[in-house]
Structures are given as C-alpha cells and as structure tokens.
Amino acid sequence: MNRTFVEIDGRKLSLSNLEKDLYPSYGFHQGSHPGLLPQDRTAYSAPFERPGIDLKALSRGGGQGLLFREALSLSPSALGENSGDPQDDGERMTVCLVNDLETLIWAENLASLELHVPLARAGSPERPDSVVFDLDPGDPAGILECARVALILRDLLSRTGLESYVKTSGKKGLHVYVPLNRKETTFEESKTFSKAVAGILQKHYPDLVTAKMAKKERDAKVFINWSQNDASKTMICVYSLRAREKPIVSFPLEWSDLENAAGSDDAEELQITHSEALSRAEKKGDLFREVLVKEQRLPHL
C-alpha cells in the first residue's frame, strides 16, 4: 500500500492509495477529491463552518453510518464523535463529526464519495437548521421538470416571506432549502410545513407535481418528498460527489441557472462535474452559505 504523509494545521496525516481510480475513464483518482471546506476560513463566523458539514453527524455511502469504534484506529486524533438516534435494536449509534480539514481529508481517504448529513446540528439533533423540499422526478420526468417545480416553489415561498436556495442532488433531482437557524423550530413543525406546501403545489399543478408517497403516483411527475424533514433522515451533503459513472457533484445553483436551463430545455446545464464545481466555487464563492447563517421563522399555513 502506497502511503503519503501530509501536514495539516500542524498535524501529520497518513494518506493511502491516492492513485486509486474512483471514476474510470475520467482520470479522477482518490487524490482528486474537491474540497468541501473553504480555503478562506475568515469568510465564515467560525473556522471551517460549512453548510452540511460543520458540527454535523456524518454518514457515508447510501446513508450508512460510519461506526466510530470501526474508525478509531484509522482516524486522526482530533476526530469528533456524537451519539446519533437509536437504531432498531434500541442502541445509539455513534457517528463521526467532520469539523476540520484534517478529518475531512481522512474521510475522503476512505473513498467516502458520498457524504450524507442530517438537517440538524450535532448539539441540537431535534432542532432542524432548514426545511428541505426533495424534488424527485419519476420517469420520464427529469431534472428539467424539477427545475420548473423548484421555480414555482421559490415563488410560493417568497410570497410567505421566506427566501430559499437550491442545489442539485447530483442525480436527477433538486433540493430546495429554506434556512431557519432558530432553536425554537422542531422537526414536527418543519415536516408539517413542508407537507402542506407540497400539498398546495400538488393541488394547483396536478399534472406536474405529486406529494403522495406511493411510487405508482410518481410516473411522469415530480415527487416533493416532504418526509425528509425528520431527525432520522439524512440528505446528500452540499458539494459532495455522487457514486455514479461520472464524478457529478451535489452543487448549489443560482435561481437564474434554473431559469436558463428550463428556458433552453438543456438538462446538461444542471449536471455539475467536479472540475466545473471547483471552477464555479472559485469564481462565485459559496452559494450555499446563507443556508447556514440566515435566520427565518416558518409562517402558519
């Protein structure tokens, strides 16, 4: 096993298998992972503060938690820990916290392509930071239909006084976030709100939108998965890669990106590769920062 030693913030970290080909035919190796943490640490209210990463319980793969006891022998000494929700057997699963660059690099060196995080911080697991609308298209609908629904959703939320932000899922869907960052809000409230909004869109756009969980109801429609607003659920982290054939990133967009893609009928505009993600981030900065810091109160519908 080939090992490389790097020094980060005064600590030495051992990296291995940097030549491992994670995306065949795309020249993307384990050492090519784009960063999730800002290089300019002064741009945030706390070091390494990043939506979906800072002080969040982290899982990898399809929502599977990385057990802390499994990770101890592999992890940097600064690795945080947090007791998550009870498992089916009643025991609490201890998960990892990624609070600094060293731990993030450690996680990526385990080939953790997908980083999944809950909607709450580790210190307040029952209080969501955001409401999320997970737009999931049913074939033959795709990301362009999701873009149209997201724009309708943005306008509806705006009429209630709420600002929203959007990112790609890295697959066929989109995620619309409404930042809260208020300790008073509960998951029960955020789920009730998201379900009500999804029901409104289904009522007014029945040929385009469904809020019903049954898969048979989703054909050629965009399912607004309001159930993701739950303490036990996780979402793909912003800026995370997806485990697909191509190195596609779950990436934050501007609303004009959706308007342009929907207008030109070009789905490729909304599929952001790792190289394009790095280029956009360098030019425009962190388009998702407001999701972490903006405070909003949910209205009563």
PDB file of C-alpha atoms in Angstrom:
ATOM      1  CA  MET A   1       0.000   0.000   0.000  1.00  0.00           C
ATOM      2  CA  ASN A   2       1.446   3.362  -1.075  1.00  0.00           C
ATOM      3  CA  ARG A   3       1.323   5.996   1.631  1.00  0.00           C
ATOM      4  CA  THR A   4       1.831   9.755   1.545  1.00  0.00           C
ATOM      5  CA  PHE A   5       2.265  11.877   4.655  1.00  0.00           C
ATOM      6  CA  VAL A   6       0.952  15.441   4.682  1.00  0.00           C
ATOM      7  CA  GLU A   7       0.935  18.074   7.409  1.00  0.00           C
ATOM      8  CA  ILE A   8      -2.306  19.956   8.037  1.00  0.00           C
ATOM      9  CA  ASP A   9      -2.631  22.575  10.747  1.00  0.00           C
ATOM     10  CA  GLY A  10       0.456  21.211  12.471  1.00  0.00           C
ATOM     11  CA  ARG A  11      -0.741  17.593  12.417  1.00  0.00           C
ATOM     12  CA  LYS A  12       0.693  14.806  10.280  1.00  0.00           C
ATOM     13  CA  LEU A  13      -1.850  12.735   8.360  1.00  0.00           C
ATOM     14  CA  SER A  14      -1.187   9.490   6.508  1.00  0.00           C
ATOM     15  CA  LEU A  15      -2.918   9.150   3.128  1.00  0.00           C
ATOM     16  CA  SER A  16      -3.003   5.964   1.100  1.00  0.00           C
ATOM     17  CA  ASN A  17      -3.939   4.752  -2.382  1.00  0.00           C
ATOM     18  CA  LEU A  18      -4.108   8.245  -3.862  1.00  0.00           C
ATOM     19  CA  GLU A  19      -3.816   6.686  -7.327  1.00  0.00           C
ATOM     20  CA  LYS A  20      -6.986   4.614  -6.859  1.00  0.00           C
ATOM     21  CA  ASP A  21      -9.252   5.187  -9.880  1.00  0.00           C
ATOM     22  CA  LEU A  22     -12.643   6.152  -8.469  1.00  0.00           C
ATOM     23  CA  TYR A  23     -14.243   7.144 -11.776  1.00  0.00           C
ATOM     24  CA  PRO A  24     -12.849   5.034 -14.630  1.00  0.00           C
ATOM     25  CA  SER A  25     -12.425   6.908 -17.931  1.00  0.00           C
ATOM     26  CA  TYR A  26     -12.499  10.329 -16.231  1.00  0.00           C
ATOM     27  CA  GLY A  27      -8.982  10.473 -14.811  1.00  0.00           C
ATOM     28  CA  PHE A  28     -10.396  11.012 -11.322  1.00  0.00           C
ATOM     29  CA  HIS A  29      -8.337   9.394  -8.595  1.00  0.00           C
ATOM     30  CA  GLN A  30      -8.673   9.296  -4.836  1.00  0.00           C
ATOM     31  CA  GLY A  31      -6.259  12.224  -4.589  1.00  0.00           C
ATOM     32  CA  SER A  32      -8.519  14.315  -6.856  1.00  0.00           C
ATOM     33  CA  HIS A  33     -11.366  14.909  -4.361  1.00  0.00           C
ATOM     34  CA  PRO A  34     -12.596  18.515  -4.402  1.00  0.00           C
ATOM     35  CA  GLY A  35     -12.624  20.239  -1.032  1.00  0.00           C
ATOM     36  CA  LEU A  36     -15.797  20.764   0.989  1.00  0.00           C
ATOM     37  CA  LEU A  37     -14.264  23.268   3.376  1.00  0.00           C
ATOM     38  CA  PRO A  38     -13.429  26.880   2.472  1.00  0.00           C
ATOM     39  CA  GLN A  39      -9.829  27.817   1.958  1.00  0.00           C
ATOM     40  CA  ASP A  40     -10.603  31.315   3.246  1.00  0.00           C
ATOM     41  CA  ARG A  41     -11.546  30.435   6.809  1.00  0.00           C
ATOM     42  CA  THR A  42     -12.133  34.091   7.741  1.00  0.00           C
ATOM     43  CA  ALA A  43     -15.161  34.190   5.425  1.00  0.00           C
ATOM     44  CA  TYR A  44     -17.298  32.369   7.984  1.00  0.00           C
ATOM     45  CA  SER A  45     -18.398  33.014  11.552  1.00  0.00           C
ATOM     46  CA  ALA A  46     -16.473  30.003  12.838  1.00  0.00           C
ATOM     47  CA  PRO A  47     -13.492  28.052  11.482  1.00  0.00           C
ATOM     48  CA  PHE A  48     -14.467  25.609   8.741  1.00  0.00           C
ATOM     49  CA  GLU A  49     -18.139  26.476   9.044  1.00  0.00           C
ATOM     50  CA  ARG A  50     -19.801  24.927   6.056  1.00  0.00           C
ATOM     51  CA  PRO A  51     -23.462  24.000   5.465  1.00  0.00           C
ATOM     52  CA  GLY A  52     -23.977  20.298   5.984  1.00  0.00           C
ATOM     53  CA  ILE A  53     -20.522  19.638   7.400  1.00  0.00           C
ATOM     54  CA  ASP A  54     -19.638  21.764  10.416  1.00  0.00           C
ATOM     55  CA  LEU A  55     -20.795  20.108  13.636  1.00  0.00           C
ATOM     56  CA  LYS A  56     -22.960  17.659  11.773  1.00  0.00           C
ATOM     57  CA  ALA A  57     -23.283  13.943  12.309  1.00  0.00           C
ATOM     58  CA  LEU A  58     -21.755  12.384   9.212  1.00  0.00           C
ATOM     59  CA  SER A  59     -22.591   9.198   7.395  1.00  0.00           C
ATOM     60  CA  ARG A  60     -21.155   7.866   4.163  1.00  0.00           C
ATOM     61  CA  GLY A  61     -22.496   5.869   1.268  1.00  0.00           C
ATOM     62  CA  GLY A  62     -26.238   5.430   0.991  1.00  0.00           C
ATOM     63  CA  GLY A  63     -26.912   6.846   4.431  1.00  0.00           C
ATOM     64  CA  GLN A  64     -24.934   4.158   6.237  1.00  0.00           C
ATOM     65  CA  GLY A  65     -23.243   5.470   9.358  1.00  0.00           C
ATOM     66  CA  LEU A  66     -19.526   5.055   9.776  1.00  0.00           C
ATOM     67  CA  LEU A  67     -19.306   3.395  13.180  1.00  0.00           C
ATOM     68  CA  PHE A  68     -16.966   5.267  15.489  1.00  0.00           C
ATOM     69  CA  ARG A  69     -15.472   2.141  17.004  1.00  0.00           C
ATOM     70  CA  GLU A  70     -14.650   0.965  13.467  1.00  0.00           C
ATOM     71  CA  ALA A  71     -12.994   4.271  12.628  1.00  0.00           C
ATOM     72  CA  LEU A  72     -10.910   4.808  15.749  1.00  0.00           C
ATOM     73  CA  SER A  73      -7.802   3.004  14.525  1.00  0.00           C
ATOM     74  CA  LEU A  74      -7.883   4.851  11.195  1.00  0.00           C
ATOM     75  CA  SER A  75      -8.828   8.346  12.249  1.00  0.00           C
ATOM     76  CA  PRO A  76      -6.855  11.463  13.170  1.00  0.00           C
ATOM     77  CA  SER A  77      -6.639  12.193  16.871  1.00  0.00           C
ATOM     78  CA  ALA A  78      -8.933  15.197  16.500  1.00  0.00           C
ATOM     79  CA  LEU A  79     -11.884  13.191  15.168  1.00  0.00           C
ATOM     80  CA  GLY A  80     -15.090  14.188  16.898  1.00  0.00           C
ATOM     81  CA  GLU A  81     -17.910  11.885  17.856  1.00  0.00           C
ATOM     82  CA  ASN A  82     -21.605  12.167  18.514  1.00  0.00           C
ATOM     83  CA  SER A  83     -24.270   9.717  19.635  1.00  0.00           C
ATOM     84  CA  GLY A  84     -26.913   9.612  16.965  1.00  0.00           C
ATOM     85  CA  ASP A  85     -30.502   8.391  17.010  1.00  0.00           C
ATOM     86  CA  PRO A  86     -31.334   4.945  18.408  1.00  0.00           C
ATOM     87  CA  GLN A  87     -31.039   2.047  15.983  1.00  0.00           C
ATOM     88  CA  ASP A  88     -33.655  -0.678  15.547  1.00  0.00           C
ATOM     89  CA  ASP A  89     -32.193  -2.603  18.487  1.00  0.00           C
ATOM     90  CA  GLY A  90     -32.524   0.423  20.775  1.00  0.00           C
ATOM     91  CA  GLU A  91     -28.802   1.139  20.973  1.00  0.00           C
ATOM     92  CA  ARG A  92     -27.441   4.517  19.952  1.00  0.00           C
ATOM     93  CA  MET A  93     -25.042   4.517  17.015  1.00  0.00           C
ATOM     94  CA  THR A  94     -22.010   6.742  17.439  1.00  0.00           C
ATOM     95  CA  VAL A  95     -21.187   8.668  14.278  1.00  0.00           C
ATOM     96  CA  CYS A  96     -18.326  10.885  13.172  1.00  0.00           C
ATOM     97  CA  LEU A  97     -18.180  14.656  13.155  1.00  0.00           C
ATOM     98  CA  VAL A  98     -16.213  16.461  10.467  1.00  0.00           C
ATOM     99  CA  ASN A  99     -15.205  19.786  11.972  1.00  0.00           C
ATOM    100  CA  ASP A 100     -11.855  20.466  10.348  1.00  0.00           C
ATOM    101  CA  LEU A 101      -9.852  19.934   7.207  1.00  0.00           C
ATOM    102  CA  GLU A 102      -7.815  17.080   8.684  1.00  0.00           C
ATOM    103  CA  THR A 103     -10.890  14.981   9.451  1.00  0.00           C
ATOM    104  CA  LEU A 104     -12.467  15.754   6.094  1.00  0.00           C
ATOM    105  CA  ILE A 105      -9.359  14.548   4.259  1.00  0.00           C
ATOM    106  CA  TRP A 106      -9.325  11.454   6.468  1.00  0.00           C
ATOM    107  CA  ALA A 107     -12.937  10.664   5.497  1.00  0.00           C
ATOM    108  CA  GLU A 108     -12.245  11.196   1.810  1.00  0.00           C
ATOM    109  CA  ASN A 109      -9.144   8.999   2.011  1.00  0.00           C
ATOM    110  CA  LEU A 110     -11.505   6.149   2.935  1.00  0.00           C
ATOM    111  CA  ALA A 111     -13.063   6.661  -0.529  1.00  0.00           C
ATOM    112  CA  SER A 112     -16.171   8.180   1.048  1.00  0.00           C
ATOM    113  CA  LEU A 113     -17.542   9.507  -2.226  1.00  0.00           C
ATOM    114  CA  GLU A 114     -20.963  10.335  -0.811  1.00  0.00           C
ATOM    115  CA  LEU A 115     -21.285  12.295   2.413  1.00  0.00           C
ATOM    116  CA  HIS A 116     -24.780  12.272   3.893  1.00  0.00           C
ATOM    117  CA  VAL A 117     -25.788  14.552   6.744  1.00  0.00           C
ATOM    118  CA  PRO A 118     -28.933  15.239   8.806  1.00  0.00           C
ATOM    119  CA  LEU A 119     -30.776  18.568   8.812  1.00  0.00           C
ATOM    120  CA  ALA A 120     -29.782  19.300  12.421  1.00  0.00           C
ATOM    121  CA  ARG A 121     -26.506  20.011  14.158  1.00  0.00           C
ATOM    122  CA  ALA A 122     -24.976  17.510  16.496  1.00  0.00           C
ATOM    123  CA  GLY A 123     -25.513  19.788  19.501  1.00  0.00           C
ATOM    124  CA  SER A 124     -29.249  20.146  18.805  1.00  0.00           C
ATOM    125  CA  PRO A 125     -30.342  16.994  16.962  1.00  0.00           C
ATOM    126  CA  GLU A 126     -34.065  17.655  17.442  1.00  0.00           C
ATOM    127  CA  ARG A 127     -33.951  21.190  16.019  1.00  0.00           C
ATOM    128  CA  PRO A 128     -33.675  21.447  12.218  1.00  0.00           C
ATOM    129  CA  ASP A 129     -31.482  24.135  10.679  1.00  0.00           C
ATOM    130  CA  SER A 130     -33.572  24.107   7.491  1.00  0.00           C
ATOM    131  CA  VAL A 131     -36.685  22.886   5.790  1.00  0.00           C
ATOM    132  CA  VAL A 132     -35.858  20.880   2.682  1.00  0.00           C
ATOM    133  CA  PHE A 133     -38.002  20.059  -0.343  1.00  0.00           C
ATOM    134  CA  ASP A 134     -36.504  16.994  -2.032  1.00  0.00           C
ATOM    135  CA  LEU A 135     -37.656  17.076  -5.675  1.00  0.00           C
ATOM    136  CA  ASP A 136     -37.527  13.560  -7.095  1.00  0.00           C
ATOM    137  CA  PRO A 137     -38.670  13.035 -10.726  1.00  0.00           C
ATOM    138  CA  GLY A 138     -40.494   9.929 -11.853  1.00  0.00           C
ATOM    139  CA  ASP A 139     -39.631   8.717 -15.356  1.00  0.00           C
ATOM    140  CA  PRO A 140     -39.906  10.090 -17.957  1.00  0.00           C
ATOM    141  CA  ALA A 141     -39.746  13.356 -15.989  1.00  0.00           C
ATOM    142  CA  GLY A 142     -36.225  14.554 -15.165  1.00  0.00           C
ATOM    143  CA  ILE A 143     -34.211  17.407 -13.766  1.00  0.00           C
ATOM    144  CA  LEU A 144     -35.787  19.995 -16.084  1.00  0.00           C
ATOM    145  CA  GLU A 145     -39.218  19.212 -14.650  1.00  0.00           C
ATOM    146  CA  CYS A 146     -37.648  19.520 -11.207  1.00  0.00           C
ATOM    147  CA  ALA A 147     -36.302  22.942 -12.204  1.00  0.00           C
ATOM    148  CA  ARG A 148     -39.791  24.119 -13.150  1.00  0.00           C
ATOM    149  CA  VAL A 149     -41.219  22.872  -9.854  1.00  0.00           C
ATOM    150  CA  ALA A 150     -38.372  24.479  -7.914  1.00  0.00           C
ATOM    151  CA  LEU A 151     -39.088  27.856  -9.523  1.00  0.00           C
ATOM    152  CA  ILE A 152     -42.784  27.568  -8.673  1.00  0.00           C
ATOM    153  CA  LEU A 153     -41.818  26.591  -5.141  1.00  0.00           C
ATOM    154  CA  ARG A 154     -39.435  29.551  -4.849  1.00  0.00           C
ATOM    155  CA  ASP A 155     -42.201  31.978  -5.839  1.00  0.00           C
ATOM    156  CA  LEU A 156     -44.706  30.448  -3.423  1.00  0.00           C
ATOM    157  CA  LEU A 157     -42.238  30.573  -0.541  1.00  0.00           C
ATOM    158  CA  SER A 158     -41.340  34.157  -1.419  1.00  0.00           C
ATOM    159  CA  ARG A 159     -44.996  35.162  -1.049  1.00  0.00           C
ATOM    160  CA  THR A 160     -44.878  33.888   2.538  1.00  0.00           C
ATOM    161  CA  GLY A 161     -41.748  35.967   3.206  1.00  0.00           C
ATOM    162  CA  LEU A 162     -39.279  33.074   3.006  1.00  0.00           C
ATOM    163  CA  GLU A 163     -36.075  33.018   0.985  1.00  0.00           C
ATOM    164  CA  SER A 164     -34.988  29.695  -0.456  1.00  0.00           C
ATOM    165  CA  TYR A 165     -31.856  28.234  -2.005  1.00  0.00           C
ATOM    166  CA  VAL A 166     -31.362  25.345  -4.402  1.00  0.00           C
ATOM    167  CA  LYS A 167     -28.743  22.702  -5.095  1.00  0.00           C
ATOM    168  CA  THR A 168     -28.565  19.719  -7.369  1.00  0.00           C
ATOM    169  CA  SER A 169     -28.887  16.272  -5.850  1.00  0.00           C
ATOM    170  CA  GLY A 170     -26.049  15.061  -8.063  1.00  0.00           C
ATOM    171  CA  LYS A 171     -28.522  12.696  -9.716  1.00  0.00           C
ATOM    172  CA  LYS A 172     -31.811  13.583 -11.419  1.00  0.00           C
ATOM    173  CA  GLY A 173     -33.334  15.749  -8.720  1.00  0.00           C
ATOM    174  CA  LEU A 174     -33.018  19.087  -6.938  1.00  0.00           C
ATOM    175  CA  HIS A 175     -33.076  20.124  -3.293  1.00  0.00           C
ATOM    176  CA  VAL A 176     -34.720  23.391  -2.252  1.00  0.00           C
ATOM    177  CA  TYR A 177     -33.665  24.612   1.194  1.00  0.00           C
ATOM    178  CA  VAL A 178     -35.390  27.149   3.435  1.00  0.00           C
ATOM    179  CA  PRO A 179     -32.884  28.159   6.143  1.00  0.00           C
ATOM    180  CA  LEU A 180     -34.233  28.503   9.674  1.00  0.00           C
ATOM    181  CA  ASN A 181     -31.314  28.503  12.132  1.00  0.00           C
ATOM    182  CA  ARG A 182     -33.681  29.033  15.039  1.00  0.00           C
ATOM    183  CA  LYS A 183     -33.556  26.749  18.058  1.00  0.00           C
ATOM    184  CA  GLU A 184     -37.308  27.170  18.546  1.00  0.00           C
ATOM    185  CA  THR A 185     -38.278  25.218  15.402  1.00  0.00           C
ATOM    186  CA  THR A 186     -38.963  21.495  15.712  1.00  0.00           C
ATOM    187  CA  PHE A 187     -38.932  18.732  13.109  1.00  0.00           C
ATOM    188  CA  GLU A 188     -42.651  18.292  13.654  1.00  0.00           C
ATOM    189  CA  GLU A 189     -43.180  21.892  12.587  1.00  0.00           C
ATOM    190  CA  SER A 190     -40.834  21.698   9.593  1.00  0.00           C
ATOM    191  CA  LYS A 191     -42.432  18.463   8.373  1.00  0.00           C
ATOM    192  CA  THR A 192     -45.955  19.849   8.802  1.00  0.00           C
ATOM    193  CA  PHE A 193     -44.968  22.955   6.846  1.00  0.00           C
ATOM    194  CA  SER A 194     -43.252  21.066   4.025  1.00  0.00           C
ATOM    195  CA  LYS A 195     -46.150  18.629   3.685  1.00  0.00           C
ATOM    196  CA  ALA A 196     -48.643  21.495   3.494  1.00  0.00           C
ATOM    197  CA  VAL A 197     -46.618  23.301   0.822  1.00  0.00           C
ATOM    198  CA  ALA A 198     -46.225  20.093  -1.187  1.00  0.00           C
ATOM    199  CA  GLY A 199     -49.991  19.584  -0.993  1.00  0.00           C
ATOM    200  CA  ILE A 200     -50.621  23.104  -2.299  1.00  0.00           C
ATOM    201  CA  LEU A 201     -48.388  22.530  -5.332  1.00  0.00           C
ATOM    202  CA  GLN A 202     -49.993  19.157  -5.998  1.00  0.00           C
ATOM    203  CA  LYS A 203     -53.447  20.764  -5.924  1.00  0.00           C
ATOM    204  CA  HIS A 204     -52.531  23.571  -8.337  1.00  0.00           C
ATOM    205  CA  TYR A 205     -50.203  21.573 -10.622  1.00  0.00           C
ATOM    206  CA  PRO A 206     -51.662  18.031 -10.604  1.00  0.00           C
ATOM    207  CA  ASP A 207     -50.090  17.099 -13.948  1.00  0.00           C
ATOM    208  CA  LEU A 208     -46.609  18.087 -12.792  1.00  0.00           C
ATOM    209  CA  VAL A 209     -46.415  17.550  -9.024  1.00  0.00           C
ATOM    210  CA  THR A 210     -47.315  14.849  -6.538  1.00  0.00           C
ATOM    211  CA  ALA A 211     -46.945  14.847  -2.772  1.00  0.00           C
ATOM    212  CA  LYS A 212     -48.038  11.204  -2.447  1.00  0.00           C
ATOM    213  CA  MET A 213     -45.526   8.675  -1.170  1.00  0.00           C
ATOM    214  CA  ALA A 214     -46.753   5.745  -3.294  1.00  0.00           C
ATOM    215  CA  LYS A 215     -44.388   5.118  -6.210  1.00  0.00           C
ATOM    216  CA  LYS A 216     -47.269   4.414  -8.582  1.00  0.00           C
ATOM    217  CA  GLU A 217     -48.298   8.060  -8.175  1.00  0.00           C
ATOM    218  CA  ARG A 218     -44.943   9.407  -9.365  1.00  0.00           C
ATOM    219  CA  ASP A 219     -44.908   8.444 -13.051  1.00  0.00           C
ATOM    220  CA  ALA A 220     -44.051  11.487 -15.216  1.00  0.00           C
ATOM    221  CA  LYS A 221     -44.377  13.766 -12.188  1.00  0.00           C
ATOM    222  CA  VAL A 222     -42.060  15.415  -9.681  1.00  0.00           C
ATOM    223  CA  PHE A 223     -42.489  13.952  -6.220  1.00  0.00           C
ATOM    224  CA  ILE A 224     -41.934  16.518  -3.464  1.00  0.00           C
ATOM    225  CA  ASN A 225     -40.527  14.360  -0.702  1.00  0.00           C
ATOM    226  CA  TRP A 226     -41.584  16.331   2.361  1.00  0.00           C
ATOM    227  CA  SER A 227     -40.821  13.346   4.628  1.00  0.00           C
ATOM    228  CA  GLN A 228     -37.101  14.145   4.532  1.00  0.00           C
ATOM    229  CA  ASN A 229     -37.785  16.713   7.267  1.00  0.00           C
ATOM    230  CA  ASP A 230     -37.174  14.227  10.050  1.00  0.00           C
ATOM    231  CA  ALA A 231     -34.490  13.811  12.687  1.00  0.00           C
ATOM    232  CA  SER A 232     -33.804  10.259  11.471  1.00  0.00           C
ATOM    233  CA  LYS A 233     -33.284  11.213   7.804  1.00  0.00           C
ATOM    234  CA  THR A 234     -30.136  12.399   6.020  1.00  0.00           C
ATOM    235  CA  MET A 235     -29.514  14.323   2.790  1.00  0.00           C
ATOM    236  CA  ILE A 236     -26.578  14.271   0.432  1.00  0.00           C
ATOM    237  CA  CYS A 237     -24.245  16.986   1.637  1.00  0.00           C
ATOM    238  CA  VAL A 238     -23.737  20.086  -0.448  1.00  0.00           C
ATOM    239  CA  TYR A 239     -20.514  19.799  -2.501  1.00  0.00           C
ATOM    240  CA  SER A 240     -20.435  16.009  -2.084  1.00  0.00           C
ATOM    241  CA  LEU A 241     -19.636  13.747  -5.008  1.00  0.00           C
ATOM    242  CA  ARG A 242     -22.101  11.062  -6.020  1.00  0.00           C
ATOM    243  CA  ALA A 243     -21.189   7.418  -6.597  1.00  0.00           C
ATOM    244  CA  ARG A 244     -22.140   7.327 -10.270  1.00  0.00           C
ATOM    245  CA  GLU A 245     -20.348   6.681 -13.538  1.00  0.00           C
ATOM    246  CA  LYS A 246     -19.361  10.359 -13.826  1.00  0.00           C
ATOM    247  CA  PRO A 247     -17.919  12.496 -10.971  1.00  0.00           C
ATOM    248  CA  ILE A 248     -21.066  14.594 -10.529  1.00  0.00           C
ATOM    249  CA  VAL A 249     -21.317  16.929  -7.521  1.00  0.00           C
ATOM    250  CA  SER A 250     -24.324  17.951  -5.443  1.00  0.00           C
ATOM    251  CA  PHE A 251     -23.813  21.637  -6.148  1.00  0.00           C
ATOM    252  CA  PRO A 252     -25.562  24.904  -5.193  1.00  0.00           C
ATOM    253  CA  LEU A 253     -27.086  26.884  -8.043  1.00  0.00           C
ATOM    254  CA  GLU A 254     -28.375  30.370  -8.590  1.00  0.00           C
ATOM    255  CA  TRP A 255     -32.039  30.681  -9.485  1.00  0.00           C
ATOM    256  CA  SER A 256     -31.015  32.128 -12.843  1.00  0.00           C
ATOM    257  CA  ASP A 257     -29.299  28.799 -13.601  1.00  0.00           C
ATOM    258  CA  LEU A 258     -32.651  27.041 -13.294  1.00  0.00           C
ATOM    259  CA  GLU A 259     -34.432  29.695 -15.345  1.00  0.00           C
ATOM    260  CA  ASN A 260     -31.871  29.384 -18.141  1.00  0.00           C
ATOM    261  CA  ALA A 261     -31.919  25.584 -18.144  1.00  0.00           C
ATOM    262  CA  ALA A 262     -35.727  25.440 -18.138  1.00  0.00           C
ATOM    263  CA  GLY A 263     -35.864  28.041 -20.905  1.00  0.00           C
ATOM    264  CA  SER A 264     -33.315  26.303 -23.123  1.00  0.00           C
ATOM    265  CA  ASP A 265     -34.524  22.797 -22.282  1.00  0.00           C
ATOM    266  CA  ASP A 266     -30.910  21.800 -21.576  1.00  0.00           C
ATOM    267  CA  ALA A 267     -30.617  19.300 -18.724  1.00  0.00           C
ATOM    268  CA  GLU A 268     -26.827  19.171 -19.012  1.00  0.00           C
ATOM    269  CA  GLU A 269     -26.613  22.701 -17.584  1.00  0.00           C
ATOM    270  CA  LEU A 270     -27.723  21.256 -14.252  1.00  0.00           C
ATOM    271  CA  GLN A 271     -25.251  18.346 -14.116  1.00  0.00           C
ATOM    272  CA  ILE A 272     -22.158  19.792 -12.422  1.00  0.00           C
ATOM    273  CA  THR A 273     -18.934  17.793 -12.699  1.00  0.00           C
ATOM    274  CA  HIS A 274     -16.106  18.016 -10.166  1.00  0.00           C
ATOM    275  CA  SER A 275     -13.952  20.232 -12.381  1.00  0.00           C
ATOM    276  CA  GLU A 276     -16.802  22.628 -13.102  1.00  0.00           C
ATOM    277  CA  ALA A 277     -17.708  22.676  -9.408  1.00  0.00           C
ATOM    278  CA  LEU A 278     -14.216  23.829  -8.473  1.00  0.00           C
ATOM    279  CA  SER A 279     -14.238  26.469 -11.206  1.00  0.00           C
ATOM    280  CA  ARG A 280     -17.627  27.839 -10.161  1.00  0.00           C
ATOM    281  CA  ALA A 281     -16.708  27.896  -6.479  1.00  0.00           C
ATOM    282  CA  GLU A 282     -13.539  29.854  -7.222  1.00  0.00           C
ATOM    283  CA  LYS A 283     -15.463  32.424  -9.274  1.00  0.00           C
ATOM    284  CA  LYS A 284     -18.651  32.787  -7.214  1.00  0.00           C
ATOM    285  CA  GLY A 285     -17.714  31.641  -3.735  1.00  0.00           C
ATOM    286  CA  ASP A 286     -20.001  29.604  -1.533  1.00  0.00           C
ATOM    287  CA  LEU A 287     -23.525  29.993  -2.932  1.00  0.00           C
ATOM    288  CA  PHE A 288     -24.879  27.889  -0.073  1.00  0.00           C
ATOM    289  CA  ARG A 289     -23.526  29.992   2.798  1.00  0.00           C
ATOM    290  CA  GLU A 290     -26.852  31.697   3.554  1.00  0.00           C
ATOM    291  CA  VAL A 291     -28.411  28.324   4.327  1.00  0.00           C
ATOM    292  CA  LEU A 292     -26.085  28.135   7.322  1.00  0.00           C
ATOM    293  CA  VAL A 293     -26.440  31.657   8.663  1.00  0.00           C
ATOM    294  CA  LYS A 294     -29.799  33.133   7.588  1.00  0.00           C
ATOM    295  CA  GLU A 295     -32.491  33.111  10.280  1.00  0.00           C
ATOM    296  CA  GLN A 296     -36.131  32.743   9.272  1.00  0.00           C
ATOM    297  CA  ARG A 297     -39.394  31.881  11.015  1.00  0.00           C
ATOM    298  CA  LEU A 298     -41.901  29.488   9.498  1.00  0.00           C
ATOM    299  CA  PRO A 299     -45.332  31.019   8.873  1.00  0.00           C
ATOM    300  CA  HIS A 300     -48.550  29.291   9.822  1.00  0.00           C
ATOM    301  CA  LEU A 301     -50.304  27.940   6.735  1.00  0.00           C
TER     302      LEU A 301
END
